[in-house]
Coordinates of C-alpha atoms and ligand atoms in Angstrom, one line a residue:
X9 CA -1.8 -69.4 55.6
X10 CA -2.6 -66.5 57.8
X11 CA -0.6 -63.4 57.1
X12 CA 1.6 -62.0 59.9
X13 CA 0.2 -59.0 61.8
X14 CA 2.1 -55.7 61.5
X15 CA 1.2 -53.0 64.0
X16 CA 2.5 -49.6 65.0
X17 CA 1.3 -46.5 66.7
X18 CA 2.3 -42.8 66.7
X19 CA 1.5 -40.5 69.6
X20 CA -0.7 -37.5 68.9
X21 CA 1.7 -34.9 70.1
X22 CA 2.0 -32.7 67.0
X23 CA 2.4 -32.8 63.3
X24 CA 4.7 -35.7 62.4
X25 CA 8.2 -34.7 61.3
X26 CA 10.8 -36.1 58.9
X27 CA 12.2 -38.4 61.7
X28 CA 8.7 -39.9 62.4
X29 CA 8.3 -40.4 58.7
X30 CA 11.7 -42.1 58.1
X31 CA 11.6 -44.1 61.4
X32 CA 7.9 -45.2 61.6
X33 CA 5.6 -44.0 58.8
X34 CA 7.6 -44.9 55.7
X35 CA 8.6 -48.4 56.9
X36 CA 5.1 -49.1 58.0
X37 CA 3.6 -48.0 54.6
X38 CA 6.3 -50.0 52.8
X39 CA 5.4 -53.1 54.8
X40 CA 1.7 -52.5 54.1
X41 CA 2.4 -52.1 50.4
X42 CA 4.1 -55.5 50.2
X43 CA 0.7 -57.1 50.8
X44 CA 2.3 -59.8 52.9
X45 CA 1.0 -58.4 56.2
X46 CA -2.3 -57.7 57.8
X47 CA -1.5 -54.1 58.9
X48 CA -2.9 -52.2 61.9
X49 CA -1.8 -48.6 62.4
X50 CA -3.1 -46.4 65.2
X51 CA -3.0 -43.0 66.8
X52 CA -1.7 -43.5 70.4
X53 CA -3.9 -40.7 71.9
X54 CA -4.0 -42.2 75.4
X55 CA -0.2 -42.2 75.3
X56 CA -0.4 -38.5 74.4
X57 CA -2.6 -37.9 77.5
X58 CA 0.6 -38.3 79.5
X59 CA 1.6 -34.8 78.4
X60 CA -1.2 -33.2 76.4
X61 CA -3.8 -31.8 78.8
X62 CA -5.6 -29.5 76.4
X63 CA -8.7 -30.9 74.7
X64 CA -8.4 -28.7 71.6
X65 CA -4.8 -29.7 71.1
X66 CA -5.5 -33.3 71.6
X67 CA -8.2 -33.3 69.0
X68 CA -6.1 -31.4 66.5
X69 CA -3.0 -33.5 67.0
X70 CA -5.0 -36.7 66.5
X71 CA -6.3 -35.4 63.2
X72 CA -2.7 -34.3 62.2
X73 CA -1.3 -37.8 62.8
X74 CA -4.2 -39.5 61.0
X75 CA -4.0 -37.1 58.0
X76 CA -0.2 -37.6 57.9
X77 CA -0.6 -41.4 57.6
X78 CA -3.2 -41.0 54.8
X79 CA -1.4 -38.2 53.0
X80 CA 1.9 -40.2 52.8
X81 CA 0.0 -43.0 51.1
X82 CA -1.6 -45.3 53.6
X83 CA -4.7 -46.9 52.0
X84 CA -7.4 -47.2 54.6
X85 CA -9.1 -50.0 52.6
X86 CA -6.0 -52.1 52.5
X87 CA -5.0 -51.6 56.2
X88 CA -6.8 -50.7 59.4
X89 CA -6.3 -47.2 60.8
X90 CA -7.8 -46.5 64.2
X91 CA -7.5 -44.5 67.4
X92 CA -6.3 -46.2 70.6
X93 CA -9.0 -44.6 72.8
X94 CA -11.7 -46.2 70.6
X95 CA -10.6 -49.7 71.8
X96 CA -11.4 -49.8 75.5
X97 CA -10.2 -53.4 75.6
X98 CA -6.7 -52.1 75.4
X99 CA -7.2 -50.6 78.9
X100 CA -8.5 -53.9 80.2
X101 CA -5.4 -55.6 78.9
X102 CA -3.3 -52.8 80.3
X103 CA -4.5 -53.7 83.8
X104 CA -4.0 -57.4 83.4
X105 CA -0.5 -56.8 82.2
X106 CA 0.2 -54.3 85.0
X107 CA -0.3 -57.1 87.5
X108 CA 2.5 -59.0 85.9
X109 CA 5.0 -56.1 85.6
X110 CA 7.4 -55.4 88.3
X111 CA 7.9 -51.9 89.4
X112 CA 11.7 -52.5 89.0
X113 CA 11.1 -53.1 85.2
X114 CA 9.3 -49.7 85.0
X115 CA 12.1 -48.0 87.0
X116 CA 14.5 -48.9 84.1
X117 CA 12.3 -47.6 81.3
X118 CA 14.2 -44.9 79.5
X119 CA 11.4 -42.3 79.0
X120 CA 10.8 -42.3 82.8
X121 CA 14.4 -42.5 83.7
X122 CA 15.3 -39.5 81.5
X123 CA 12.9 -37.3 83.5
X124 CA 14.2 -38.6 86.8
X125 CA 17.8 -37.8 85.7
X126 CA 16.8 -34.4 84.5
X127 CA 15.1 -33.7 87.9
X128 CA 18.2 -34.9 89.7
X129 CA 20.4 -32.7 87.5
X130 CA 18.3 -29.8 88.4
X131 CA 18.5 -30.8 92.1
X132 CA 14.7 -31.1 92.5
X133 CA 12.6 -34.0 93.8
X134 CA 13.3 -36.9 91.5
X135 CA 9.5 -37.5 91.0
X136 CA 8.9 -33.8 90.0
X137 CA 6.3 -33.6 87.2
X138 CA 6.0 -37.3 86.7
X139 CA 2.5 -38.8 86.5
X140 CA 1.8 -42.5 86.8
X141 CA 0.9 -42.5 83.1
X142 CA 4.5 -41.7 82.2
X143 CA 5.7 -44.3 84.7
X144 CA 3.6 -47.1 83.3
X145 CA 3.8 -45.9 79.6
X146 CA 5.5 -49.2 78.4
X147 CA 2.7 -51.3 79.8
X148 CA 0.1 -49.5 77.8
X149 CA 2.3 -49.9 74.8
X150 CA 2.6 -53.6 75.5
X151 CA -1.2 -53.8 75.6
X152 CA -1.5 -51.9 72.3
X153 CA 0.7 -54.6 70.7
X154 CA -0.7 -57.7 72.4
X155 CA -4.4 -56.8 71.9
X156 CA -4.0 -57.8 68.3
X157 CA -1.3 -60.4 68.9
X158 CA 1.0 -58.5 66.5
X159 CA 4.0 -60.3 65.0
X160 CA 6.0 -57.3 63.9
X161 CA 6.2 -53.7 65.0
X162 CA 8.0 -51.2 62.8
X163 CA 9.4 -48.4 65.0
X164 CA 12.3 -46.0 65.3
X165 CA 15.4 -47.3 67.3
X166 CA 14.4 -45.3 70.4
X167 CA 11.4 -47.6 70.8
X168 CA 13.4 -50.9 71.0
X169 CA 13.5 -50.9 74.7
X170 CA 9.7 -50.7 74.8
X171 CA 9.4 -53.7 72.6
X172 CA 11.8 -55.6 74.8
X173 CA 9.7 -54.7 77.8
X174 CA 6.5 -55.8 76.0
X175 CA 8.2 -59.2 75.4
X176 CA 9.3 -59.5 79.0
X177 CA 5.8 -58.8 80.3
X178 CA 4.2 -61.2 77.9
X179 CA 6.7 -63.9 78.9
X180 CA 5.8 -63.6 82.6
X181 CA 2.1 -63.7 81.7
X182 CA 2.6 -66.7 79.5
X183 CA 4.6 -68.5 82.2
X184 CA 1.7 -68.2 84.5
X185 CA -1.2 -69.1 82.2
X186 CA 0.4 -71.0 79.3
X187 CA 1.3 -69.3 76.0
X188 CA -1.5 -66.9 75.4
X189 CA 0.3 -63.8 74.2
X190 CA 2.5 -63.5 71.1
X191 CA 6.0 -62.0 71.6
X192 CA 6.4 -59.2 69.1
X193 CA 9.4 -58.5 67.0
X194 CA 10.6 -54.9 66.4
X195 CA 11.4 -53.9 62.8
X196 CA 13.9 -51.0 62.9
X197 CA 15.0 -49.0 59.9
X198 CA 18.5 -49.4 58.5
X199 CA 21.4 -49.4 60.9
X200 CA 19.2 -48.5 64.0
X201 CA 19.8 -45.0 63.0
X202 CA 17.6 -42.1 64.2
X203 CA 17.3 -39.1 62.0
X204 CA 19.1 -36.1 63.6
X205 CA 17.3 -32.8 64.2
X206 CA 18.4 -29.3 63.1
X207 CA 20.7 -29.1 66.1
X208 CA 22.3 -32.5 65.6
X209 CA 20.4 -34.2 68.5
X210 CA 17.7 -36.8 67.7
X211 CA 15.0 -35.1 65.7
X212 CA 12.1 -34.8 68.1
X213 CA 9.0 -32.6 68.7
X214 CA 10.1 -32.4 72.3
X215 CA 13.4 -30.7 71.3
X216 CA 11.9 -28.3 68.9
X217 CA 14.6 -29.2 66.4
X218 CA 12.3 -30.9 63.9
X219 CA 11.1 -30.3 60.3
X220 CA 7.3 -30.9 60.2
X221 CA 6.4 -33.1 57.3
X222 CA 3.9 -30.7 55.8
X223 CA 5.8 -27.4 56.2
X224 CA 5.1 -25.0 53.4
X225 CA 7.9 -24.2 50.9
X226 CA 8.6 -21.0 52.8
X227 CA 8.8 -22.7 56.2
X228 CA 11.0 -25.4 54.8
X229 CA 13.4 -22.8 53.4
X230 CA 13.6 -21.2 56.8
X231 CA 14.1 -24.4 58.6
X232 CA 16.8 -25.6 56.2
X233 CA 18.6 -22.3 56.6
X234 CA 18.8 -23.0 60.3
X235 CA 21.1 -26.0 59.7
X236 CA 24.6 -25.0 60.8
X237 CA 27.4 -25.6 58.4
X238 CA 31.2 -25.0 58.7
X239 CA 33.1 -22.2 57.2
X240 CA 34.6 -24.0 54.3
X241 CA 34.3 -22.2 51.0
X242 CA 32.0 -23.1 48.1
X243 CA 34.7 -24.8 46.1
X244 CA 36.2 -26.8 49.0
X245 CA 35.5 -30.6 48.9
X246 CA 33.1 -31.7 51.7
X247 CA 32.4 -35.0 53.4
X248 CA 28.8 -36.0 52.6
X249 CA 28.8 -38.5 55.4
X250 CA 29.3 -35.8 57.9
X251 CA 26.5 -33.5 56.6
X252 CA 23.0 -33.2 58.0
X253 CA 21.9 -31.7 54.6
X254 CA 23.2 -34.8 52.8
X255 CA 21.6 -37.1 55.3
X256 CA 18.2 -35.5 54.8
X257 CA 18.7 -35.4 51.1
X258 CA 19.5 -39.2 50.9
X259 CA 16.2 -40.0 52.7
X260 CA 14.1 -38.4 50.0
X261 CA 16.1 -38.5 46.8
X262 CA 16.5 -41.3 44.3
X263 CA 19.6 -43.4 44.4
X264 CA 20.9 -41.6 41.3
X265 CA 20.2 -38.2 42.7
X266 CA 22.0 -39.2 45.9
X267 CA 25.1 -40.4 44.0
X268 CA 25.2 -37.2 42.0
X269 CA 25.0 -35.0 45.1
X270 CA 27.7 -37.2 46.7
X271 CA 30.0 -36.5 43.8
X272 CA 29.2 -32.8 44.0
X273 CA 30.1 -32.7 47.7
X274 CA 33.4 -34.5 47.0
X275 CA 34.2 -32.1 44.1
X276 CA 33.2 -29.0 46.1
X277 CA 29.7 -27.6 46.7
X278 CA 28.6 -24.4 48.3
X279 CA 26.5 -24.8 51.4
X280 CA 23.9 -22.5 49.8
X281 CA 23.7 -24.8 46.8
X282 CA 23.5 -27.9 48.9
X283 CA 20.6 -26.4 50.9
X284 CA 18.8 -25.5 47.6
X285 CA 19.2 -29.1 46.4
X286 CA 17.7 -30.3 49.7
X287 CA 14.8 -27.9 49.4
X288 CA 14.1 -28.9 45.9
X289 CA 14.0 -32.7 46.7
X290 CA 11.9 -32.2 49.8
X291 CA 9.4 -30.0 47.8
X292 CA 9.1 -32.5 45.0
X293 CA 8.5 -35.5 47.4
X294 CA 6.2 -33.6 49.8
X295 CA 4.2 -31.1 47.7
X296 CA 1.7 -33.8 46.6
X297 CA 1.2 -35.2 50.2
X298 CA 1.0 -31.6 51.4
X299 CA -2.1 -31.0 49.3
X300 CA -3.8 -34.2 50.4
X301 CA -2.9 -33.3 54.0
X302 CA -4.4 -29.8 53.7
X303 CA -7.6 -31.2 52.1
X304 CA -8.0 -33.8 54.9
X305 CA -7.4 -31.2 57.6
X306 CA -10.1 -29.1 56.0
X307 CA -12.6 -32.0 56.0
X308 CA -11.9 -33.9 59.3
X309 CA -15.3 -35.8 59.0
X310 CA -13.6 -37.9 56.4
X311 CA -10.9 -38.8 58.9
X312 CA -13.5 -39.5 61.6
X313 CA -15.2 -42.0 59.3
X314 CA -12.0 -43.8 58.5
X315 CA -11.1 -44.1 62.2
X316 CA -14.6 -45.3 63.1
X317 CA -14.4 -48.0 60.5
X318 CA -11.0 -49.0 61.7
X319 CA -12.1 -49.3 65.3
X320 CA -15.1 -51.4 64.3
X321 CA -12.7 -53.8 62.6
X322 CA -10.4 -54.0 65.6
X323 CA -12.9 -54.4 68.4
X324 CA -14.2 -57.9 67.7
X325 CA -10.6 -59.2 67.8
X326 CA -9.9 -57.3 71.0
X327 CA -13.0 -58.5 72.6
X328 CA -12.3 -62.1 71.7
X329 CA -8.8 -61.9 73.2
X330 CA -10.0 -60.3 76.4
X331 CA -12.7 -63.0 76.8
X332 CA -10.1 -65.7 76.3
X333 CA -7.7 -64.1 78.8
X334 CA -10.5 -63.7 81.4
X335 CA -11.1 -67.4 81.2
X336 CA -7.4 -68.2 81.6
X337 CA -7.2 -65.8 84.6
X338 CA -10.3 -67.2 86.2
X339 CA -12.4 -64.1 85.9
X340 CA -14.9 -65.9 83.8
Ligands
LIG230 P1 8.9 -37.5 69.0 O1 10.2 -37.9 69.6 O2 9.0 -36.4 68.0 O3 7.8 -37.2 70.0 P2 7.5 -40.0 68.7 O4 8.0 -40.4 70.0 O5 6.0 -39.6 68.6 O6 8.4 -38.7 68.2 O7 7.8 -41.1 67.7 C1 6.9 -41.7 66.8 C2 7.7 -42.7 65.9 O8 8.7 -42.1 65.2 C3 8.4 -43.8 66.8 O9 8.4 -45.1 66.1 C4 9.8 -43.3 66.8 O10 10.7 -44.3 67.0 C5 10.0 -42.7 65.5 N1 10.9 -41.6 65.5 C6 10.8 -40.4 66.3 N2 11.9 -39.6 66.1 C7 12.7 -40.2 65.2 C8 13.9 -39.9 64.6 N3 14.6 -38.8 64.9 N4 14.4 -40.8 63.7 C9 13.8 -41.9 63.4 N5 12.6 -42.3 63.9 C10 12.1 -41.5 64.8
LIG231 N1 5.6 -45.3 72.2 C1 5.6 -45.0 70.8 C2 6.3 -43.7 70.6 O1 6.6 -42.9 71.5 C3 4.2 -44.9 70.3 C4 3.4 -46.1 70.5 C5 2.4 -46.4 71.4 C6 3.6 -47.4 69.8 N2 2.0 -47.6 71.3 C7 2.7 -48.3 70.4 C8 4.5 -47.8 68.8 C9 2.6 -49.6 70.0 C10 4.4 -49.1 68.4 C11 3.4 -50.0 68.9 O2 6.6 -43.4 69.5

């Protein structure tokens, strides 16, 4: 029996952070490691182009995302890692899907809506600073997914709407030409929860409240110190479920370690001690990957090779689908 196809992408907009790891990278690697899926992971560089208009940054961010996947344990022999811009067929599909997507559907997409609302709040033109790439972002994402007829897409909860939109677009297309495109299913980590950032909002590169995955020990210490705590004393019992420090800790520690820290919270722990525990668990999980990451970033030709091989594996499938769709549409 053919294995189900698992696919996900990460934008090249900066070094991935703990939230990206917990929401997208870790679930995707775990799924790849089960061996039950055919896995395709990519760097969504054309999506980054919506906001990154500096060639050097684009290149560097692309390497950072690829190196992060590899350093966290993705085996490029077992899965396919590629760059979106190396698969031009995605853009052909993007156009085909655009012609089956109503403008109204795009008006409701949250990434676009958030900018409109921000503009309105600031009493400026509601279209201020919005390019068409941002407006049609979900169509490109649908094309990323459909080009390989993916079955499952591991993503953070903030991407659920995009997957719903992809399904809507595919449904309209299929109603016109008969079932040609598979409707993808989102796989969202536990409880649809997004990891919070240092200020309590969703951790995001765009909010500057994130902990980059490969921060040095010194940087980690500084970032962890930024976490605000209350004024309770070191011997006062604390609620672990209301603590960002505990939340981060639980994402990286073993079950026993987490239970032990929970007990310490309930008994009374100093915030300084809790922060030290977090630093230690982050360092022990991330110091190995940090070294691999640095090595890859120092030898980007290795990354280039992996991405080229990945694209070479993807393109025949993409070309086959486009050729079939062209026939269905009457272009061929
Ligand atoms: P950012 O908001 O930092 O720009 P991206 O939009 O590039 O992050 O997200 C890449 C992947 O990481 C997506 O699947 C997204 O859902 C997931 N993700 C991003 N932030 C978080 C978070 N705080 N918690 C869990 N998952 C997240
Ligand atoms: N939109 C996703 C994000 O902002 C990135 C992405 C682009 C993606 N194409 C995708 C994720 C296809 C899953 C599948 O994080």
